[in-house]
CSV table of C-alpha atoms and ligand atoms in Angstrom, one decimal:
chain,number,residue,atom,x,y,z
A,1,MET,CA,0.0,-0.2,0.3
A,2,ALA,CA,1.7,3.8,-1.0
A,3,ALA,CA,2.5,4.9,2.4
A,4,ASN,CA,0.0,8.4,2.1
A,5,LEU,CA,-2.8,5.6,1.3
A,6,GLN,CA,-1.7,4.3,4.3
A,7,GLN,CA,-1.3,8.3,6.3
A,8,LEU,CA,-5.2,8.9,4.8
A,9,VAL,CA,-6.9,6.1,6.7
A,10,ALA,CA,-5.2,6.2,10.2
A,11,GLY,CA,-5.7,9.8,10.2
A,12,ALA,CA,-9.0,9.0,9.1
A,13,PRO,CA,-12.0,9.6,12.0
A,14,LYS,CA,-13.4,5.5,12.6
A,15,ALA,CA,-15.9,3.3,14.8
A,16,GLU,CA,-14.5,0.4,16.5
A,17,LEU,CA,-17.6,-2.1,16.5
A,18,HIS,CA,-15.7,-5.5,17.9
A,19,MET,CA,-13.2,-4.4,20.7
A,20,HIS,CA,-13.6,-6.6,24.1
A,21,ILE,CA,-12.2,-4.7,26.6
A,22,GLU,CA,-10.5,-7.2,28.8
A,23,GLY,CA,-8.8,-7.9,25.3
A,24,SER,CA,-7.2,-4.3,25.6
A,25,LEU,CA,-5.2,-5.5,28.5
A,26,GLU,CA,-1.6,-5.6,28.2
A,27,PRO,CA,1.0,-7.1,30.1
A,28,GLU,CA,2.6,-4.5,31.7
A,29,LEU,CA,-0.8,-3.5,33.4
A,30,MET,CA,-1.7,-7.2,33.5
A,31,PHE,CA,1.6,-7.4,35.9
A,32,GLU,CA,1.0,-4.4,37.4
A,33,LEU,CA,-2.6,-5.2,38.6
A,34,ALA,CA,-1.2,-8.9,39.9
A,35,ALA,CA,1.0,-7.2,42.2
A,36,LYS,CA,-1.0,-4.5,43.4
A,37,ASN,CA,-3.9,-7.0,43.8
A,38,ALA,CA,-0.9,-9.9,45.2
A,39,VAL,CA,-3.3,-12.1,42.4
A,40,SER,CA,-0.2,-14.8,40.9
A,41,ILE,CA,-0.2,-15.5,37.4
A,42,PRO,CA,2.1,-17.8,35.7
A,43,TYR,CA,4.7,-16.1,34.0
A,44,PRO,CA,7.7,-14.8,34.9
A,45,THR,CA,8.3,-11.8,33.0
A,46,VAL,CA,6.1,-9.5,30.4
A,47,ASP,CA,8.3,-10.9,27.7
A,48,ALA,CA,6.9,-13.9,28.8
A,49,VAL,CA,3.7,-13.3,28.4
A,50,ARG,CA,3.9,-11.8,25.4
A,51,ALA,CA,5.8,-15.2,24.1
A,52,ALA,CA,2.9,-17.1,24.9
A,53,TYR,CA,0.6,-15.4,23.0
A,54,GLN,CA,0.5,-18.2,19.8
A,55,PHE,CA,-3.1,-19.8,19.4
A,56,SER,CA,-3.8,-22.3,17.6
A,57,ASP,CA,-7.9,-22.1,17.7
A,58,LEU,CA,-10.5,-19.3,19.1
A,59,GLN,CA,-10.6,-21.9,22.8
A,60,SER,CA,-6.2,-21.6,23.2
A,61,PHE,CA,-6.6,-18.3,23.0
A,62,LEU,CA,-9.8,-18.0,25.7
A,63,ASP,CA,-8.2,-19.8,28.2
A,64,ILE,CA,-4.7,-17.4,28.6
A,65,TYR,CA,-7.5,-14.7,28.1
A,66,TYR,CA,-10.1,-15.8,30.7
A,67,ALA,CA,-6.6,-16.4,33.2
A,68,GLY,CA,-5.3,-12.7,32.2
A,69,ALA,CA,-8.4,-11.6,33.2
A,70,ALA,CA,-8.3,-12.4,37.0
A,71,VAL,CA,-6.0,-9.3,38.2
A,72,LEU,CA,-8.8,-7.0,37.6
A,73,LEU,CA,-10.2,-6.7,41.4
A,74,HIS,CA,-11.4,-3.4,41.7
A,75,GLU,CA,-13.2,-0.3,40.4
A,76,GLU,CA,-10.0,1.4,39.9
A,77,ASP,CA,-8.7,-1.7,38.0
A,78,PHE,CA,-11.8,-1.7,35.6
A,79,TYR,CA,-11.4,1.8,35.0
A,80,ALA,CA,-7.2,2.0,34.7
A,81,MET,CA,-7.8,-1.0,31.4
A,82,THR,CA,-10.6,1.3,29.5
A,83,ARG,CA,-9.0,4.5,29.8
A,84,ALA,CA,-5.5,2.7,28.5
A,85,TYR,CA,-7.6,1.6,25.7
A,86,LEU,CA,-9.1,4.7,25.3
A,87,GLU,CA,-5.9,6.6,24.7
A,88,ARG,CA,-4.8,3.9,22.0
A,89,ALA,CA,-8.6,4.0,20.5
A,90,HIS,CA,-7.9,7.7,20.7
A,91,ALA,CA,-4.5,8.6,19.4
A,92,ASP,CA,-5.9,5.8,15.9
A,93,ASN,CA,-8.1,9.0,15.7
A,94,VAL,CA,-11.6,6.3,16.8
A,95,VAL,CA,-14.3,8.9,17.3
A,96,HIS,CA,-17.5,6.1,18.6
A,97,THR,CA,-16.5,3.1,19.9
A,98,GLU,CA,-18.9,0.1,21.0
A,99,ILE,CA,-17.1,-2.5,23.7
A,100,PHE,CA,-18.0,-5.1,25.1
A,101,PHE,CA,-17.4,-6.7,28.2
A,102,ASP,CA,-17.6,-10.2,29.6
A,103,PRO,CA,-19.0,-9.9,33.5
A,104,GLN,CA,-19.5,-13.5,33.6
A,105,THR,CA,-15.3,-13.9,34.1
A,106,HIS,CA,-15.8,-11.8,37.1
A,107,THR,CA,-18.7,-12.1,38.4
A,108,ALA,CA,-17.8,-15.9,39.0
A,109,ARG,CA,-14.6,-14.5,40.9
A,110,GLY,CA,-16.7,-12.5,43.2
A,111,VAL,CA,-16.1,-9.3,41.8
A,112,PRO,CA,-19.3,-7.3,42.2
A,113,PHE,CA,-21.1,-6.4,38.8
A,114,GLN,CA,-21.9,-3.3,39.0
A,115,VAL,CA,-17.9,-3.0,39.7
A,116,VAL,CA,-17.5,-4.0,36.9
A,117,VAL,CA,-19.6,-1.3,34.7
A,118,GLU,CA,-18.9,1.6,37.2
A,119,GLY,CA,-15.2,1.3,36.4
A,120,ILE,CA,-15.2,1.2,32.8
A,121,THR,CA,-18.2,3.5,32.7
A,122,ARG,CA,-16.1,6.2,34.5
A,123,ALA,CA,-14.0,5.9,31.8
A,124,LEU,CA,-15.3,5.9,28.8
A,125,ALA,CA,-17.4,9.0,30.5
A,126,GLU,CA,-14.1,10.6,31.1
A,127,ALA,CA,-12.7,10.1,27.0
A,128,GLN,CA,-16.5,12.0,25.8
A,129,ARG,CA,-15.7,15.1,27.8
A,130,ARG,CA,-11.8,14.7,26.6
A,131,TYR,CA,-11.7,14.0,23.6
A,132,GLY,CA,-15.2,14.2,22.3
A,133,MET,CA,-15.4,10.6,21.6
A,134,GLY,CA,-18.7,8.4,21.8
A,135,TYR,CA,-19.6,5.1,23.2
A,136,ARG,CA,-21.8,2.6,23.4
A,137,LEU,CA,-20.7,-0.2,26.1
A,138,ILE,CA,-22.3,-4.4,25.2
A,139,LEU,CA,-22.8,-6.7,27.8
A,140,CYS,CA,-22.2,-10.2,26.3
A,141,PHE,CA,-22.9,-13.6,28.3
A,142,LEU,CA,-19.9,-16.1,27.6
A,143,ARG,CA,-21.7,-19.3,25.4
A,144,HIS,CA,-19.9,-22.1,26.9
A,145,LEU,CA,-22.0,-21.1,30.1
A,146,SER,CA,-25.5,-21.9,30.6
A,147,GLU,CA,-28.7,-20.3,29.5
A,148,ALA,CA,-29.3,-20.0,33.3
A,149,ASP,CA,-25.8,-17.6,34.2
A,150,ALA,CA,-26.9,-16.1,31.1
A,151,PHE,CA,-30.3,-14.7,32.4
A,152,ALA,CA,-28.7,-14.4,36.1
A,153,THR,CA,-26.2,-12.0,34.6
A,154,LEU,CA,-28.7,-10.3,32.7
A,155,GLU,CA,-31.2,-9.8,36.1
A,156,GLN,CA,-27.7,-8.3,37.9
A,157,ALA,CA,-27.6,-5.8,34.4
A,158,VAL,CA,-31.6,-4.6,35.2
A,159,PRO,CA,-29.8,-1.6,38.0
A,160,HIS,CA,-27.4,-0.3,35.6
A,161,LEU,CA,-29.4,-0.2,32.6
A,162,GLY,CA,-28.8,3.4,31.7
A,163,LEU,CA,-25.7,2.5,31.6
A,164,ILE,CA,-25.4,-0.6,28.8
A,165,HIS,CA,-26.7,0.0,25.9
A,166,GLY,CA,-27.1,-3.7,24.5
A,167,VAL,CA,-26.3,-6.7,24.5
A,168,GLY,CA,-23.7,-9.6,22.3
A,169,LEU,CA,-22.3,-13.3,22.5
A,170,ASP,CA,-19.0,-14.5,22.9
A,171,SER,CA,-16.7,-17.6,23.8
A,172,SER,CA,-16.2,-21.0,22.3
A,173,GLU,CA,-18.7,-20.5,19.3
A,174,ARG,CA,-18.1,-24.8,17.8
A,175,GLY,CA,-20.6,-26.6,20.3
A,176,HIS,CA,-22.8,-23.5,21.5
A,177,PRO,CA,-25.7,-22.4,19.4
A,178,PRO,CA,-27.0,-19.5,19.2
A,179,SER,CA,-30.4,-20.6,19.5
A,180,LYS,CA,-29.4,-21.7,23.4
A,181,PHE,CA,-29.5,-18.1,24.0
A,182,GLU,CA,-33.0,-17.2,22.1
A,183,ARG,CA,-35.0,-17.0,25.5
A,184,VAL,CA,-32.5,-14.7,27.1
A,185,PHE,CA,-32.0,-12.5,23.8
A,186,ALA,CA,-35.8,-12.0,23.5
A,187,ARG,CA,-35.9,-10.6,27.4
A,188,ALA,CA,-32.7,-8.2,26.4
A,189,ARG,CA,-34.9,-7.0,24.0
A,190,GLU,CA,-37.8,-6.4,25.4
A,191,LEU,CA,-36.1,-4.9,28.1
A,192,GLY,CA,-35.0,-2.0,24.6
A,193,LEU,CA,-31.3,-3.9,24.7
A,194,ARG,CA,-29.5,-3.9,20.8
A,195,VAL,CA,-28.6,-7.1,20.3
A,196,VAL,CA,-25.3,-8.6,18.7
A,197,ALA,CA,-23.6,-11.9,18.5
A,198,HIS,CA,-20.7,-13.8,17.6
A,199,ALA,CA,-21.4,-15.9,14.8
A,200,GLY,CA,-19.4,-17.3,11.6
A,201,GLU,CA,-16.0,-17.0,13.2
A,202,GLU,CA,-15.4,-20.6,13.8
A,203,GLY,CA,-18.5,-21.7,13.9
A,204,PRO,CA,-21.0,-22.8,10.8
A,205,PRO,CA,-22.7,-20.2,8.3
A,206,ALA,CA,-26.0,-22.5,9.9
A,207,TYR,CA,-24.6,-20.6,13.5
A,208,ILE,CA,-25.5,-17.0,11.7
A,209,TYR,CA,-28.9,-17.8,9.9
A,210,GLU,CA,-30.0,-19.0,13.9
A,211,ALA,CA,-27.9,-15.5,15.2
A,212,LEU,CA,-30.4,-13.6,12.6
A,213,ASP,CA,-33.4,-15.9,12.7
A,214,LEU,CA,-33.6,-16.8,16.8
A,215,LEU,CA,-31.7,-14.2,18.6
A,216,LYS,CA,-32.7,-10.9,16.0
A,217,VAL,CA,-29.5,-9.6,16.1
A,218,GLU,CA,-28.7,-5.9,14.1
A,219,ARG,CA,-25.2,-7.1,13.5
A,220,ILE,CA,-23.1,-10.2,13.0
A,221,ASP,CA,-19.8,-10.0,14.9
A,222,HIS,CA,-17.3,-12.0,13.0
A,223,GLY,CA,-19.7,-13.8,10.5
A,224,VAL,CA,-16.7,-14.3,7.9
A,225,ARG,CA,-17.9,-18.1,7.4
A,226,ALA,CA,-20.5,-16.3,5.7
A,227,LEU,CA,-18.9,-16.1,2.4
A,228,GLU,CA,-19.5,-20.5,2.2
A,229,ASP,CA,-23.2,-20.5,1.5
A,230,ALA,CA,-24.1,-17.7,-1.4
A,231,ALA,CA,-27.4,-17.9,-0.1
A,232,LEU,CA,-27.0,-16.3,3.1
A,233,VAL,CA,-24.4,-13.8,1.9
A,234,ALA,CA,-27.1,-11.9,-0.9
A,235,ARG,CA,-29.9,-11.8,2.5
A,236,LEU,CA,-26.2,-10.1,4.5
A,237,ALA,CA,-26.2,-7.7,1.2
A,238,ALA,CA,-29.8,-7.2,1.0
A,239,SER,CA,-30.6,-6.8,4.1
A,240,ARG,CA,-26.8,-4.5,4.8
A,241,MET,CA,-26.6,-6.9,7.6
A,242,PRO,CA,-23.1,-5.6,8.9
A,243,LEU,CA,-20.6,-7.9,10.1
A,244,THR,CA,-17.9,-6.6,12.4
A,245,VAL,CA,-14.5,-8.2,10.9
A,246,CYS,CA,-11.1,-8.6,13.0
A,247,PRO,CA,-8.6,-9.7,10.5
A,248,LEU,CA,-5.6,-9.3,13.1
A,249,SER,CA,-7.7,-12.0,15.6
A,250,ASN,CA,-9.0,-14.2,12.3
A,251,VAL,CA,-5.0,-15.3,11.2
A,252,LYS,CA,-3.6,-15.4,15.2
A,253,LEU,CA,-6.7,-17.5,15.8
A,254,CYS,CA,-6.1,-19.2,12.2
A,255,VAL,CA,-9.7,-18.8,10.7
A,256,PHE,CA,-7.4,-18.2,7.7
A,257,PRO,CA,-3.6,-18.7,7.8
A,258,ARG,CA,-2.1,-15.5,6.1
A,259,LEU,CA,-3.5,-12.1,5.8
A,260,ALA,CA,-3.1,-12.4,2.6
A,261,GLU,CA,-6.0,-15.0,2.3
A,262,HIS,CA,-8.4,-13.4,4.3
A,263,ASN,CA,-11.9,-12.9,2.4
A,264,LEU,CA,-12.6,-9.2,3.3
A,265,ARG,CA,-12.0,-8.0,0.2
A,266,ARG,CA,-14.2,-10.7,-0.9
A,267,LEU,CA,-17.3,-9.8,1.5
A,268,LEU,CA,-17.2,-6.0,0.4
A,269,ALA,CA,-17.2,-6.8,-3.5
A,270,ALA,CA,-20.5,-9.1,-2.8
A,271,GLY,CA,-22.2,-6.3,-1.1
A,272,LEU,CA,-21.6,-6.2,2.3
A,273,CYS,CA,-21.6,-3.8,4.5
A,274,ALA,CA,-18.0,-5.1,6.8
A,275,THR,CA,-16.2,-3.4,9.2
A,276,VAL,CA,-12.8,-3.2,10.7
A,277,ASN,CA,-11.8,-3.6,14.3
A,278,SER,CA,-9.3,-5.2,16.8
A,279,ASP,CA,-11.1,-7.6,18.7
A,280,ASP,CA,-8.6,-8.3,21.7
A,281,PRO,CA,-6.1,-5.9,20.8
A,282,ALA,CA,-3.6,-6.6,23.5
A,283,TYR,CA,-3.8,-10.7,22.2
A,284,PHE,CA,-3.5,-10.3,18.6
A,285,GLY,CA,-0.8,-7.7,17.2
A,286,GLY,CA,-2.4,-5.1,16.6
A,287,TYR,CA,-5.3,-2.0,17.8
A,288,ILE,CA,-7.8,-0.9,14.9
A,289,ASN,CA,-5.4,1.6,12.9
A,290,GLU,CA,-2.9,-1.7,12.6
A,291,ASN,CA,-5.5,-3.6,11.8
A,292,PHE,CA,-6.5,-1.7,8.6
A,293,ARG,CA,-2.6,-1.4,7.9
A,294,GLN,CA,-1.8,-4.5,7.7
A,295,THR,CA,-4.8,-5.5,5.9
A,296,ALA,CA,-4.8,-2.6,3.5
A,297,ALA,CA,-0.8,-3.9,2.3
A,298,ALA,CA,-1.7,-7.8,3.1
A,299,LEU,CA,-5.2,-7.4,0.2
A,300,ASP,CA,-3.4,-5.1,-2.0
A,301,LEU,CA,-7.2,-2.4,-0.7
A,302,THR,CA,-7.9,0.4,-2.6
A,303,ARG,CA,-8.5,4.0,-2.4
A,304,ASP,CA,-12.2,3.0,-2.1
A,305,GLU,CA,-12.1,-0.2,-1.1
A,306,LEU,CA,-10.6,1.7,2.6
A,307,TYR,CA,-13.2,4.7,2.2
A,308,ARG,CA,-16.4,1.9,2.0
A,309,LEU,CA,-14.9,0.1,5.4
A,310,LEU,CA,-14.5,3.3,7.4
A,311,LYS,CA,-18.3,4.6,6.2
A,312,ASN,CA,-19.4,0.9,6.7
A,313,GLY,CA,-18.3,1.5,10.4
A,314,PHE,CA,-20.5,4.6,11.4
A,315,GLU,CA,-23.5,2.7,9.0
A,316,ALA,CA,-23.5,0.1,11.2
A,317,ALA,CA,-22.3,1.5,14.4
A,318,PHE,CA,-25.7,2.2,17.2
A,319,LEU,CA,-26.2,5.8,16.5
A,320,THR,CA,-28.9,8.0,16.2
A,321,ASP,CA,-29.5,9.2,12.9
A,322,ALA,CA,-28.1,13.1,13.3
A,323,GLU,CA,-24.8,11.6,14.8
A,324,ARG,CA,-24.6,9.2,11.8
A,325,ALA,CA,-25.0,12.2,9.7
A,326,GLN,CA,-22.6,13.9,11.3
A,327,HIS,CA,-19.5,11.6,11.4
A,328,TYR,CA,-20.4,11.1,7.6
A,329,ALA,CA,-19.7,14.6,7.1
A,330,ALA,CA,-16.0,14.0,9.2
A,331,LEU,CA,-15.5,11.2,7.0
A,332,ASP,CA,-15.8,12.8,3.8
A,333,GLY,CA,-14.8,16.1,4.6
A,334,TYR,CA,-11.4,14.5,5.2
A,335,TRP,CA,-11.5,11.8,2.5
A,336,GLN,CA,-11.8,14.8,0.2
A,337,SER,CA,-9.7,17.0,2.1
A,338,LEU,CA,-6.8,14.5,1.1
B,1,LIG,N1,-14.5,-14.6,19.8
B,1,LIG,C1,-15.1,-15.1,20.2
B,1,LIG,N2,-15.0,-15.1,21.8
B,1,LIG,C2,-14.4,-14.4,22.1
B,1,LIG,C3,-13.5,-13.6,21.6
B,1,LIG,C4,-13.2,-13.6,20.3
B,1,LIG,O1,-12.5,-13.4,19.1
B,1,LIG,N3,-12.5,-12.2,22.0
B,1,LIG,C5,-13.1,-12.8,22.9
B,1,LIG,N4,-13.5,-13.6,23.3
B,2,LIG,ZN1,-15.2,-10.9,19.0
């Protein structure tokens, strides 16, 4: 990719829609919190932690990701982690971010739900004041746990619905189809929450159909396996159903063997509303600009394709029409000026 195109994308205002806040916990902060909270971690150094980030599939990552989250105990820990992500995002010109959090990872260790939500939200509100960054907070249910556990988590969220905008579904995909959470998602929609779900990362196209038809999601997280099913692609394209694609994640978790073989360009060519996101940037080797940079280089994306990816981010975001119009205008003004 030409250096000027790379700079153009790096400087562009962008939305990030698929980022697990626990996946932004860098090893340096993990060590700091481990020492402060007297939690032991099974690695002697920060470098040893980073060296352990070699994954063969989603589960091999999740095992390490949940272990790392054990250092988070207090409100200020969740605040510090979220603040660090937001500073990185701001440096990448993210102007609107919709972040996931996994409350069950923390409540299972005895950390109160409220501590998690308040620490994360304090950092989000501060970034809004400081940088004008917009945000939404999305509660993800861990799909390897039971429906009853998800229901209990949703009930814990009820007193905090002013701070939580939507629900999602993450963790081990294979063997845990969206249908397992049909009733939980119906209840979430009744409560006025927006709904998304991870589907078609490792799981088959059938899981994407279930997310659409049973959970009634408004976005598919990942969804890259949709391309295996032409009828599904046609349906996703006709409805402009967004896919929040995470290219570096997909390579790290062996969904694609190399970035050059990623299907992002084919998703766009099929008319899909694909977006670029970082997923778990502390684990997968880069924040959103690094995802754009490496993917654009590996796939030789054109200026027009990069513009569409950026614009799709705002199209797919949970914004009001007025907010969306402002973001489109800012993006277009920036893009045309250079
Ligand atoms: N997939 C499923 N669960 C996750 C992921 C992911 O990419 N990241 C964090 N939890
Ligand atoms: Zn994810």
